[in-house]
mmCIF file of C-alpha atoms in Angstrom:
data_model
loop_
_atom_site.group_PDB
_atom_site.id
_atom_site.type_symbol
_atom_site.label_atom_id
_atom_site.label_comp_id
_atom_site.label_asym_id
_atom_site.label_seq_id
_atom_site.Cartn_x
_atom_site.Cartn_y
_atom_site.Cartn_z
ATOM 1 C CA UNK A 23 122.167 115.605 123.512
ATOM 2 C CA UNK A 24 119.958 117.374 121.011
ATOM 3 C CA UNK A 25 116.186 117.973 120.856
ATOM 4 C CA UNK A 26 113.901 115.710 118.615
ATOM 5 C CA UNK A 27 110.751 116.094 117.255
ATOM 6 C CA UNK A 28 109.126 113.436 115.476
ATOM 7 C CA UNK A 29 105.064 113.497 114.971
ATOM 8 C CA UNK A 30 103.005 111.196 112.598
ATOM 9 C CA UNK A 31 99.500 111.363 111.953
ATOM 10 C CA UNK A 32 97.303 108.470 111.209
ATOM 11 C CA UNK A 33 97.142 107.352 107.863
ATOM 12 C CA UNK A 34 93.599 106.286 107.665
ATOM 13 C CA UNK A 35 92.630 109.541 108.506
ATOM 14 C CA UNK A 36 95.056 112.018 107.005
ATOM 15 C CA UNK A 37 95.196 110.636 103.902
ATOM 16 C CA UNK A 38 98.851 109.146 104.492
ATOM 17 C CA UNK A 39 99.777 106.143 103.308
ATOM 18 C CA UNK A 40 101.054 103.166 104.703
ATOM 19 C CA UNK A 41 104.221 103.215 103.040
ATOM 20 C CA UNK A 42 104.708 106.709 104.042
ATOM 21 C CA UNK A 43 104.224 106.096 107.457
ATOM 22 C CA UNK A 44 106.869 103.482 107.734
ATOM 23 C CA UNK A 45 108.997 105.723 105.814
ATOM 24 C CA UNK A 46 108.364 108.276 108.314
ATOM 25 C CA UNK A 47 109.189 106.369 110.913
ATOM 26 C CA UNK A 48 112.225 104.630 109.810
ATOM 27 C CA UNK A 49 113.410 107.966 109.417
ATOM 28 C CA UNK A 50 112.258 109.329 112.606
ATOM 29 C CA UNK A 51 114.185 106.341 114.412
ATOM 30 C CA UNK A 52 117.288 106.895 112.408
ATOM 31 C CA UNK A 53 117.424 111.013 113.419
ATOM 32 C CA UNK A 54 116.745 109.985 116.682
ATOM 33 C CA UNK A 55 119.939 107.773 116.990
ATOM 34 C CA UNK A 56 122.118 110.448 115.471
ATOM 35 C CA UNK A 57 120.439 112.896 118.047
ATOM 36 C CA UNK A 58 121.697 110.854 120.658
ATOM 37 C CA UNK A 59 125.256 110.448 119.052
ATOM 38 C CA UNK A 60 125.503 114.345 119.453
ATOM 39 C CA UNK A 61 124.959 115.604 115.491
ATOM 40 C CA UNK A 62 123.509 118.735 115.237
ATOM 41 C CA UNK A 63 120.979 117.872 112.271
ATOM 42 C CA UNK A 64 117.986 119.810 110.998
ATOM 43 C CA UNK A 65 115.541 117.695 108.790
ATOM 44 C CA UNK A 66 112.110 118.599 108.005
ATOM 45 C CA UNK A 67 109.842 116.681 105.698
ATOM 46 C CA UNK A 68 106.265 117.081 104.802
ATOM 47 C CA UNK A 69 103.604 115.233 102.695
ATOM 48 C CA UNK A 70 100.016 116.593 102.024
ATOM 49 C CA UNK A 71 97.959 118.548 104.181
ATOM 50 C CA UNK A 72 97.484 116.648 107.244
ATOM 51 C CA UNK A 73 100.313 114.570 106.815
ATOM 52 C CA UNK A 74 103.066 113.112 108.430
ATOM 53 C CA UNK A 75 106.119 115.999 109.416
ATOM 54 C CA UNK A 76 109.387 115.262 111.183
ATOM 55 C CA UNK A 77 111.939 117.777 112.341
ATOM 56 C CA UNK A 78 115.089 117.043 114.097
ATOM 57 C CA UNK A 79 117.279 119.654 115.869
ATOM 58 C CA UNK A 80 120.629 119.688 118.004
ATOM 59 C CA UNK A 81 122.841 122.325 119.582
ATOM 60 C CA UNK A 82 126.506 121.736 120.770
ATOM 61 C CA UNK A 83 126.961 120.318 123.955
ATOM 62 C CA UNK A 84 129.325 123.353 125.135
ATOM 63 C CA UNK A 85 127.670 126.077 126.333
ATOM 64 C CA UNK A 86 127.914 129.772 124.789
ATOM 65 C CA UNK A 87 130.722 132.106 126.843
ATOM 66 C CA UNK A 88 129.466 133.402 129.674
ATOM 67 C CA UNK A 89 127.201 130.473 130.744
ATOM 68 C CA UNK A 90 128.659 129.385 133.460
ATOM 69 C CA UNK A 91 129.244 125.786 131.832
ATOM 70 C CA UNK A 92 132.473 123.868 130.923
ATOM 71 C CA UNK A 93 134.119 125.213 127.675
ATOM 72 C CA UNK A 94 132.375 128.685 128.676
ATOM 73 C CA UNK A 95 135.215 130.121 130.824
ATOM 74 C CA UNK A 96 136.531 133.641 129.832
ATOM 75 C CA UNK A 97 140.356 133.359 128.247
ATOM 76 C CA UNK A 98 143.282 134.105 130.131
ATOM 77 C CA UNK A 99 145.117 137.445 129.183
ATOM 78 C CA UNK A 100 147.038 136.189 125.879
ATOM 79 C CA UNK A 101 145.013 133.678 124.744
ATOM 80 C CA UNK A 102 142.105 133.482 121.989
ATOM 81 C CA UNK A 103 138.883 131.954 122.221
ATOM 82 C CA UNK A 104 138.477 129.028 120.140
ATOM 83 C CA UNK A 105 136.084 130.092 116.655
ATOM 84 C CA UNK A 106 132.064 129.313 117.511
ATOM 85 C CA UNK A 107 131.566 125.959 117.297
ATOM 86 C CA UNK A 108 135.234 124.782 117.354
ATOM 87 C CA UNK A 109 136.543 122.573 120.075
ATOM 88 C CA UNK A 110 139.601 124.332 122.150
ATOM 89 C CA UNK A 111 142.981 122.852 121.776
ATOM 90 C CA UNK A 112 142.989 119.546 123.198
ATOM 91 C CA UNK A 113 139.388 119.423 123.676
ATOM 92 C CA UNK A 114 137.859 116.283 121.963
ATOM 93 C CA UNK A 115 135.151 117.090 119.527
ATOM 94 C CA UNK A 116 131.485 116.294 118.949
ATOM 95 C CA UNK A 117 130.746 112.774 118.240
ATOM 96 C CA UNK A 118 130.158 112.164 114.591
ATOM 97 C CA UNK A 119 127.250 110.585 113.638
ATOM 98 C CA UNK A 120 127.534 106.839 111.957
ATOM 99 C CA UNK A 121 128.080 107.058 108.164
ATOM 100 C CA UNK A 122 125.572 103.991 107.780
ATOM 101 C CA UNK A 123 122.928 106.561 110.200
ATOM 102 C CA UNK A 124 123.264 109.430 107.902
ATOM 103 C CA UNK A 125 122.878 107.310 104.715
ATOM 104 C CA UNK A 126 119.434 105.977 106.385
ATOM 105 C CA UNK A 127 118.191 109.416 107.131
ATOM 106 C CA UNK A 128 118.463 110.188 103.282
ATOM 107 C CA UNK A 129 116.963 106.749 102.452
ATOM 108 C CA UNK A 130 113.972 107.618 104.663
ATOM 109 C CA UNK A 131 113.803 111.099 103.064
ATOM 110 C CA UNK A 132 113.812 109.635 99.633
ATOM 111 C CA UNK A 133 111.275 107.529 100.432
ATOM 112 C CA UNK A 134 108.854 109.816 102.086
ATOM 113 C CA UNK A 135 108.932 111.562 99.106
ATOM 114 C CA UNK A 136 108.476 108.606 97.084
ATOM 115 C CA UNK A 137 105.430 107.639 98.999
ATOM 116 C CA UNK A 138 103.948 111.285 98.688
ATOM 117 C CA UNK A 139 104.123 111.258 95.075
ATOM 118 C CA UNK A 140 102.421 107.615 95.167
ATOM 119 C CA UNK A 141 100.046 108.337 97.234
ATOM 120 C CA UNK A 142 99.096 111.584 95.155
ATOM 121 C CA UNK A 143 99.039 109.340 91.503
ATOM 122 C CA UNK A 144 96.530 107.059 93.638
ATOM 123 C CA UNK A 145 94.450 109.974 94.503
ATOM 124 C CA UNK A 146 94.145 111.468 91.081
ATOM 125 C CA UNK A 147 93.654 107.482 89.520
ATOM 126 C CA UNK A 148 90.694 107.285 92.465
ATOM 127 C CA UNK A 149 89.278 110.683 91.089
ATOM 128 C CA UNK A 150 89.298 109.583 87.416
ATOM 129 C CA UNK A 151 87.798 106.928 88.029
ATOM 130 C CA UNK A 152 84.607 108.184 90.163
ATOM 131 C CA UNK A 153 84.420 110.571 87.374
ATOM 132 C CA UNK A 154 84.348 108.044 84.866
ATOM 133 C CA UNK A 155 81.652 106.192 86.952
ATOM 134 C CA UNK A 156 79.489 108.995 87.271
ATOM 135 C CA UNK A 157 79.479 109.827 83.326
ATOM 136 C CA UNK A 158 78.736 106.366 82.611
ATOM 137 C CA UNK A 159 75.768 106.604 85.325
ATOM 138 C CA UNK A 160 74.711 109.930 83.498
ATOM 139 C CA UNK A 161 75.901 112.351 85.942
ATOM 140 C CA UNK A 162 77.340 115.712 85.418
ATOM 141 C CA UNK A 163 79.757 115.660 88.194
ATOM 142 C CA UNK A 164 81.052 112.913 90.573
ATOM 143 C CA UNK A 165 79.974 112.700 93.936
ATOM 144 C CA UNK A 166 81.371 114.353 96.713
ATOM 145 C CA UNK A 167 83.107 111.824 99.260
ATOM 146 C CA UNK A 168 82.499 112.180 102.751
ATOM 147 C CA UNK A 169 84.984 113.450 105.246
ATOM 148 C CA UNK A 170 86.088 111.041 108.064
ATOM 149 C CA UNK A 171 83.295 109.780 110.315
ATOM 150 C CA UNK A 172 83.165 111.542 113.755
ATOM 151 C CA UNK A 173 85.013 109.555 116.593
ATOM 152 C CA UNK A 174 82.680 109.528 119.081
ATOM 153 C CA UNK A 175 78.718 109.146 118.289
ATOM 154 C CA UNK A 176 75.317 109.349 120.405
ATOM 155 C CA UNK A 177 71.549 108.742 119.484
ATOM 156 C CA UNK A 178 70.036 112.021 118.076
ATOM 157 C CA UNK A 179 67.371 113.105 120.794
ATOM 158 C CA UNK A 180 63.576 112.502 119.615
ATOM 159 C CA UNK A 181 62.532 115.202 117.561
ATOM 160 C CA UNK A 182 60.119 117.909 118.976
ATOM 161 C CA UNK A 183 56.798 116.775 118.154
ATOM 162 C CA UNK A 184 57.570 113.158 117.512
ATOM 163 C CA UNK A 185 57.234 111.983 120.525
ATOM 164 C CA UNK A 186 54.910 110.236 122.504
ATOM 165 C CA UNK A 187 52.427 110.807 125.469
ATOM 166 C CA UNK A 188 52.249 109.298 128.832
ATOM 167 C CA UNK A 189 54.127 108.413 131.733
ATOM 168 C CA UNK A 190 57.494 106.264 131.204
ATOM 169 C CA UNK A 191 58.306 107.410 128.058
ATOM 170 C CA UNK A 192 62.321 107.571 129.061
ATOM 171 C CA UNK A 193 64.225 104.896 127.188
ATOM 172 C CA UNK A 194 62.245 104.558 124.348
ATOM 173 C CA UNK A 195 63.998 104.342 120.980
ATOM 174 C CA UNK A 196 64.452 107.836 119.640
ATOM 175 C CA UNK A 197 62.758 109.065 116.577
ATOM 176 C CA UNK A 198 64.294 111.682 114.670
ATOM 177 C CA UNK A 199 64.825 112.620 111.374
ATOM 178 C CA UNK A 200 68.125 114.414 111.168
ATOM 179 C CA UNK A 201 71.001 113.873 112.663
ATOM 180 C CA UNK A 202 73.107 116.726 114.638
ATOM 181 C CA UNK A 203 76.390 117.577 112.663
ATOM 182 C CA UNK A 204 78.053 120.303 111.503
ATOM 183 C CA UNK A 205 79.205 117.946 108.395
ATOM 184 C CA UNK A 206 77.666 118.849 105.141
ATOM 185 C CA UNK A 207 76.410 115.350 104.679
ATOM 186 C CA UNK A 208 73.419 113.241 104.425
ATOM 187 C CA UNK A 209 72.120 109.799 104.662
ATOM 188 C CA UNK A 210 70.413 107.720 101.932
ATOM 189 C CA UNK A 211 68.009 105.631 103.125
ATOM 190 C CA UNK A 212 66.335 102.838 100.922
ATOM 191 C CA UNK A 213 62.768 101.045 101.944
ATOM 192 C CA UNK A 214 61.092 97.817 101.169
ATOM 193 C CA UNK A 215 62.826 95.707 98.708
ATOM 194 C CA UNK A 216 60.470 95.223 95.687
ATOM 195 C CA UNK A 217 63.008 96.005 92.910
ATOM 196 C CA UNK A 218 65.947 93.878 92.780
ATOM 197 C CA UNK A 219 67.535 95.158 89.407
ATOM 198 C CA UNK A 220 71.023 94.244 89.908
ATOM 199 C CA UNK A 221 72.019 97.556 87.873
ATOM 200 C CA UNK A 222 70.898 99.458 91.075
ATOM 201 C CA UNK A 223 73.763 97.493 93.348
ATOM 202 C CA UNK A 224 76.267 98.325 90.235
ATOM 203 C CA UNK A 225 75.540 102.056 90.407
ATOM 204 C CA UNK A 226 76.084 102.368 94.345
ATOM 205 C CA UNK A 227 79.251 100.423 94.482
ATOM 206 C CA UNK A 228 80.707 102.038 91.397
ATOM 207 C CA UNK A 229 79.767 105.613 92.643
ATOM 208 C CA UNK A 230 80.950 104.365 96.535
ATOM 209 C CA UNK A 231 77.263 105.528 97.744
ATOM 210 C CA UNK A 232 76.821 104.237 101.511
ATOM 211 C CA UNK A 233 72.870 103.601 101.956
ATOM 212 C CA UNK A 234 70.956 101.850 105.242
ATOM 213 C CA UNK A 235 68.388 99.377 103.592
ATOM 214 C CA UNK A 236 64.954 99.251 105.900
ATOM 215 C CA UNK A 237 63.420 95.754 104.567
ATOM 216 C CA UNK A 238 59.835 94.326 104.805
ATOM 217 C CA UNK A 239 59.430 90.494 104.484
ATOM 218 C CA UNK A 240 56.816 90.678 102.040
ATOM 219 C CA UNK A 241 58.379 93.540 99.601
ATOM 220 C CA UNK A 242 61.449 91.320 99.326
ATOM 221 C CA UNK A 243 59.540 88.344 98.505
ATOM 222 C CA UNK A 244 62.297 85.810 98.800
ATOM 223 C CA UNK A 245 65.010 87.196 97.106
ATOM 224 C CA UNK A 246 67.143 87.400 100.326
ATOM 225 C CA UNK A 247 70.170 86.834 97.841
ATOM 226 C CA UNK A 248 69.774 90.274 96.425
ATOM 227 C CA UNK A 249 70.010 91.748 99.849
ATOM 228 C CA UNK A 250 72.630 89.333 100.693
ATOM 229 C CA UNK A 251 74.853 90.896 97.778
ATOM 230 C CA UNK A 252 73.977 94.563 98.867
ATOM 231 C CA UNK A 253 75.234 93.589 102.524
ATOM 232 C CA UNK A 254 78.472 92.339 101.546
ATOM 233 C CA UNK A 255 79.426 95.601 99.632
ATOM 234 C CA UNK A 256 78.363 97.631 102.715
ATOM 235 C CA UNK A 257 74.889 97.971 102.677
ATOM 236 C CA UNK A 258 73.322 98.285 106.200
ATOM 237 C CA UNK A 259 70.316 95.930 106.180
ATOM 238 C CA UNK A 260 67.732 97.452 108.820
ATOM 239 C CA UNK A 261 63.300 96.363 110.057
ATOM 240 C CA UNK A 262 60.585 97.549 107.989
ATOM 241 C CA UNK A 263 58.565 94.829 109.835
ATOM 242 C CA UNK A 264 57.111 91.480 108.050
ATOM 243 C CA UNK A 265 53.979 92.840 106.105
ATOM 244 C CA UNK A 266 54.359 96.493 106.070
ATOM 245 C CA UNK A 267 51.046 97.221 107.837
ATOM 246 C CA UNK A 268 49.751 100.366 109.508
ATOM 247 C CA UNK A 269 51.002 99.866 112.886
ATOM 248 C CA UNK A 270 48.902 102.207 114.873
ATOM 249 C CA UNK A 271 45.503 100.278 113.445
ATOM 250 C CA UNK A 272 46.890 96.980 114.869
ATOM 251 C CA UNK A 273 46.907 95.431 118.263
ATOM 252 C CA UNK A 274 50.261 95.141 120.183
ATOM 253 C CA UNK A 275 50.335 91.827 119.948
ATOM 254 C CA UNK A 276 50.045 92.217 116.268
ATOM 255 C CA UNK A 277 52.678 94.932 116.426
ATOM 256 C CA UNK A 278 55.061 92.535 118.210
ATOM 257 C CA UNK A 279 54.315 90.148 115.357
ATOM 258 C CA UNK A 280 55.534 92.437 112.606
ATOM 259 C CA UNK A 281 58.462 94.044 114.403
ATOM 260 C CA UNK A 282 59.831 90.982 116.189
ATOM 261 C CA UNK A 283 58.821 88.749 113.536
ATOM 262 C CA UNK A 284 61.461 90.707 110.850
ATOM 263 C CA UNK A 285 63.812 90.410 113.646
ATOM 264 C CA UNK A 286 63.464 87.003 113.616
ATOM 265 C CA UNK A 287 63.646 86.436 109.720
ATOM 266 C CA UNK A 288 66.798 89.274 109.457
ATOM 267 C CA UNK A 289 68.864 86.752 111.779
ATOM 268 C CA UNK A 290 67.348 83.732 109.971
ATOM 269 C CA UNK A 291 68.763 85.127 106.593
ATOM 270 C CA UNK A 292 72.128 87.064 108.106
ATOM 271 C CA UNK A 293 72.681 85.891 111.416
ATOM 272 C CA UNK A 294 71.586 89.334 113.258
ATOM 273 C CA UNK A 295 68.848 91.344 113.947
ATOM 274 C CA UNK A 296 68.028 95.181 113.320
ATOM 275 C CA UNK A 297 69.012 97.830 115.746
ATOM 276 C CA UNK A 298 67.421 100.575 113.264
ATOM 277 C CA UNK A 299 63.502 100.575 112.275
ATOM 278 C CA UNK A 300 61.539 102.274 110.344
ATOM 279 C CA UNK A 301 57.683 102.580 110.944
ATOM 280 C CA UNK A 302 55.674 101.888 107.478
ATOM 281 C CA UNK A 303 54.450 105.138 106.283
ATOM 282 C CA UNK A 304 56.422 106.521 109.432
ATOM 283 C CA UNK A 305 53.415 106.274 111.687
ATOM 284 C CA UNK A 306 53.529 104.562 115.248
ATOM 285 C CA UNK A 307 52.097 105.013 118.528
ATOM 286 C CA UNK A 308 53.616 104.217 121.948
ATOM 287 C CA UNK A 309 52.835 100.405 121.751
ATOM 288 C CA UNK A 310 55.044 100.949 118.549
ATOM 289 C CA UNK A 311 58.147 102.243 120.084
ATOM 290 C CA UNK A 312 57.507 100.008 123.705
ATOM 291 C CA UNK A 313 57.621 96.742 121.281
ATOM 292 C CA UNK A 314 60.580 98.028 118.941
ATOM 293 C CA UNK A 315 62.705 98.479 122.392
ATOM 294 C CA UNK A 316 61.810 95.054 123.271
ATOM 295 C CA UNK A 317 63.105 93.201 120.423
ATOM 296 C CA UNK A 318 66.297 95.148 120.577
ATOM 297 C CA UNK A 319 65.858 98.330 118.643
ATOM 298 C CA UNK A 320 68.146 101.536 119.351
ATOM 299 C CA UNK A 321 66.423 104.380 117.164
ATOM 300 C CA UNK A 322 63.441 105.182 114.788
ATOM 301 C CA UNK A 323 65.231 107.176 111.919
ATOM 302 C CA UNK A 324 62.337 108.827 109.789
ATOM 303 C CA UNK A 325 63.268 111.289 107.250
ATOM 304 C CA UNK A 326 63.326 114.675 105.931
ATOM 305 C CA UNK A 327 63.167 114.533 102.270
ATOM 306 C CA UNK A 328 61.862 112.010 99.620
ATOM 307 C CA UNK A 329 63.279 111.209 96.360
ATOM 308 C CA UNK A 330 61.408 110.014 93.236
ATOM 309 C CA UNK A 331 62.343 109.958 89.746
ATOM 310 C CA UNK A 332 62.679 113.703 88.531
ATOM 311 C CA UNK A 333 61.835 115.211 91.803
ATOM 312 C CA UNK A 334 62.781 115.581 95.524
ATOM 313 C CA UNK A 335 60.021 116.498 98.401
ATOM 314 C CA UNK A 336 61.048 117.897 101.267
ATOM 315 C CA UNK A 337 59.999 118.121 104.834
ATOM 316 C CA UNK A 338 60.682 121.510 105.074
ATOM 317 C CA UNK A 339 62.271 124.147 102.302
ATOM 318 C CA UNK A 340 65.731 122.353 101.892
ATOM 319 C CA UNK A 341 68.514 119.788 102.563
ATOM 320 C CA UNK A 342 70.384 120.435 106.278
ATOM 321 C CA UNK A 343 73.105 118.812 107.385
ATOM 322 C CA UNK A 344 72.234 115.274 108.585
ATOM 323 C CA UNK A 345 69.129 115.212 107.179
ATOM 324 C CA UNK A 346 67.631 111.624 106.431
ATOM 325 C CA UNK A 347 66.825 111.167 103.105
ATOM 326 C CA UNK A 348 64.347 108.493 101.769
ATOM 327 C CA UNK A 349 63.605 107.048 98.617
ATOM 328 C CA UNK A 350 62.331 103.039 97.658
ATOM 329 C CA UNK A 351 63.529 99.739 95.767
ATOM 330 C CA UNK A 352 60.962 100.387 93.271
ATOM 331 C CA UNK A 353 60.971 100.587 89.783
ATOM 332 C CA UNK A 354 58.837 101.322 86.465
ATOM 333 C CA UNK A 355 56.067 99.016 88.044
ATOM 334 C CA UNK A 356 55.330 101.415 90.705
ATOM 335 C CA UNK A 357 57.092 104.391 89.408
ATOM 336 C CA UNK A 358 56.997 106.554 86.165
ATOM 337 C CA UNK A 359 61.036 106.008 85.904
ATOM 338 C CA UNK A 360 63.450 103.490 87.296
ATOM 339 C CA UNK A 361 65.541 103.001 90.534
ATOM 340 C CA UNK A 362 68.522 104.584 88.644
ATOM 341 C CA UNK A 363 66.704 107.114 87.737
ATOM 342 C CA UNK A 364 65.720 108.061 91.184
ATOM 343 C CA UNK A 365 69.413 107.699 92.406
ATOM 344 C CA UNK A 366 70.178 110.150 89.666
ATOM 345 C CA UNK A 367 68.000 112.646 90.871
ATOM 346 C CA UNK A 368 69.349 111.956 94.396
ATOM 347 C CA UNK A 369 72.622 112.613 93.822
ATOM 348 C CA UNK A 370 72.833 115.518 91.184
ATOM 349 C CA UNK A 371 70.774 117.270 94.020
ATOM 350 C CA UNK A 372 73.145 116.909 96.568
ATOM 351 C CA UNK A 373 76.075 116.945 94.842
ATOM 352 C CA UNK A 374 74.923 120.627 93.351
ATOM 353 C CA UNK A 375 73.686 121.639 97.070
ATOM 354 C CA UNK A 376 77.522 120.653 98.049
ATOM 355 C CA UNK A 377 77.118 117.797 100.160
ATOM 356 C CA UNK A 378 78.362 114.298 100.571
ATOM 357 C CA UNK A 379 76.694 110.960 101.415
ATOM 358 C CA UNK A 380 77.453 109.384 104.552
ATOM 359 C CA UNK A 381 77.042 106.230 106.329
ATOM 360 C CA UNK A 382 74.466 106.716 108.941
ATOM 361 C CA UNK A 383 75.837 104.157 111.165
ATOM 362 C CA UNK A 384 78.885 105.922 111.345
ATOM 363 C CA UNK A 385 77.272 109.334 112.993
ATOM 364 C CA UNK A 386 74.467 107.468 115.477
#
């Protein structure tokens, strides 16, 4: 029986759509049966880079002359050897593949070609729609699309200089401003919840920008339906305390009220508490981290850069892969500009620097 190789990549991560995957599977099955029938077939199909590929090859059953296999004997004097690949007199020929299998293989090849073309058309349509949305929101270029997230993740270690002193610090939630990654991605985080302009959610949705919202109860001020809509369109809702107070100036009990109380609020409105916590002003002490851990917090993400309408302020000198970027749900009452202005500044900056916006929770 001939050798058969057939491989198919994951449609979600390779860019190959379900229709193409099904067609490749059909073709592989048909060619497998054809190979079992003894046919010699060579078929190669390919899609876009990273797509599915299949290859089938076979060889005649008879051995080559001199191989010691049946059919390889040296011809007797006065006789001639059969032509290469042809059966000798009276020898049965190779089994012919059923006509239906050949037709299935042809149809599979056509289906793959059609699916590749359909995938390409859909990709172009998505690109055109994203570019149109970017222009609608005043951006010169469409945001770059993030690569597939890593298959395995782990929490970043506490950034050097951001830890707390004393014994028994092991096991405290790590405090970090950057996620270790080689991907050219950054992470958008939005704090508080004061400004609840529907245009903000529409802009983030139309531009396919993932983000993590760190909410304070006093800032949301009853506008939980607004953030329910944000959550339904993909936003992650996390803990930023009840009253946005300076935590190191509070007792341990008062900090517990702020942090664990906000956990209860999130659970009441959305059915689950947060796993990430951002202390107001980025300020915390040992009590803060211990209380946060006791309330179910896994990590304390801070930020490397902060965005305002028209400007970006960096902790270091520039953006780096894996940086967390901060802005706020604020509007003209708090800024000299709108929330959309701040998002335009953010997206224009990261796109010009060659970064895509990824979902933080996919990386930690």
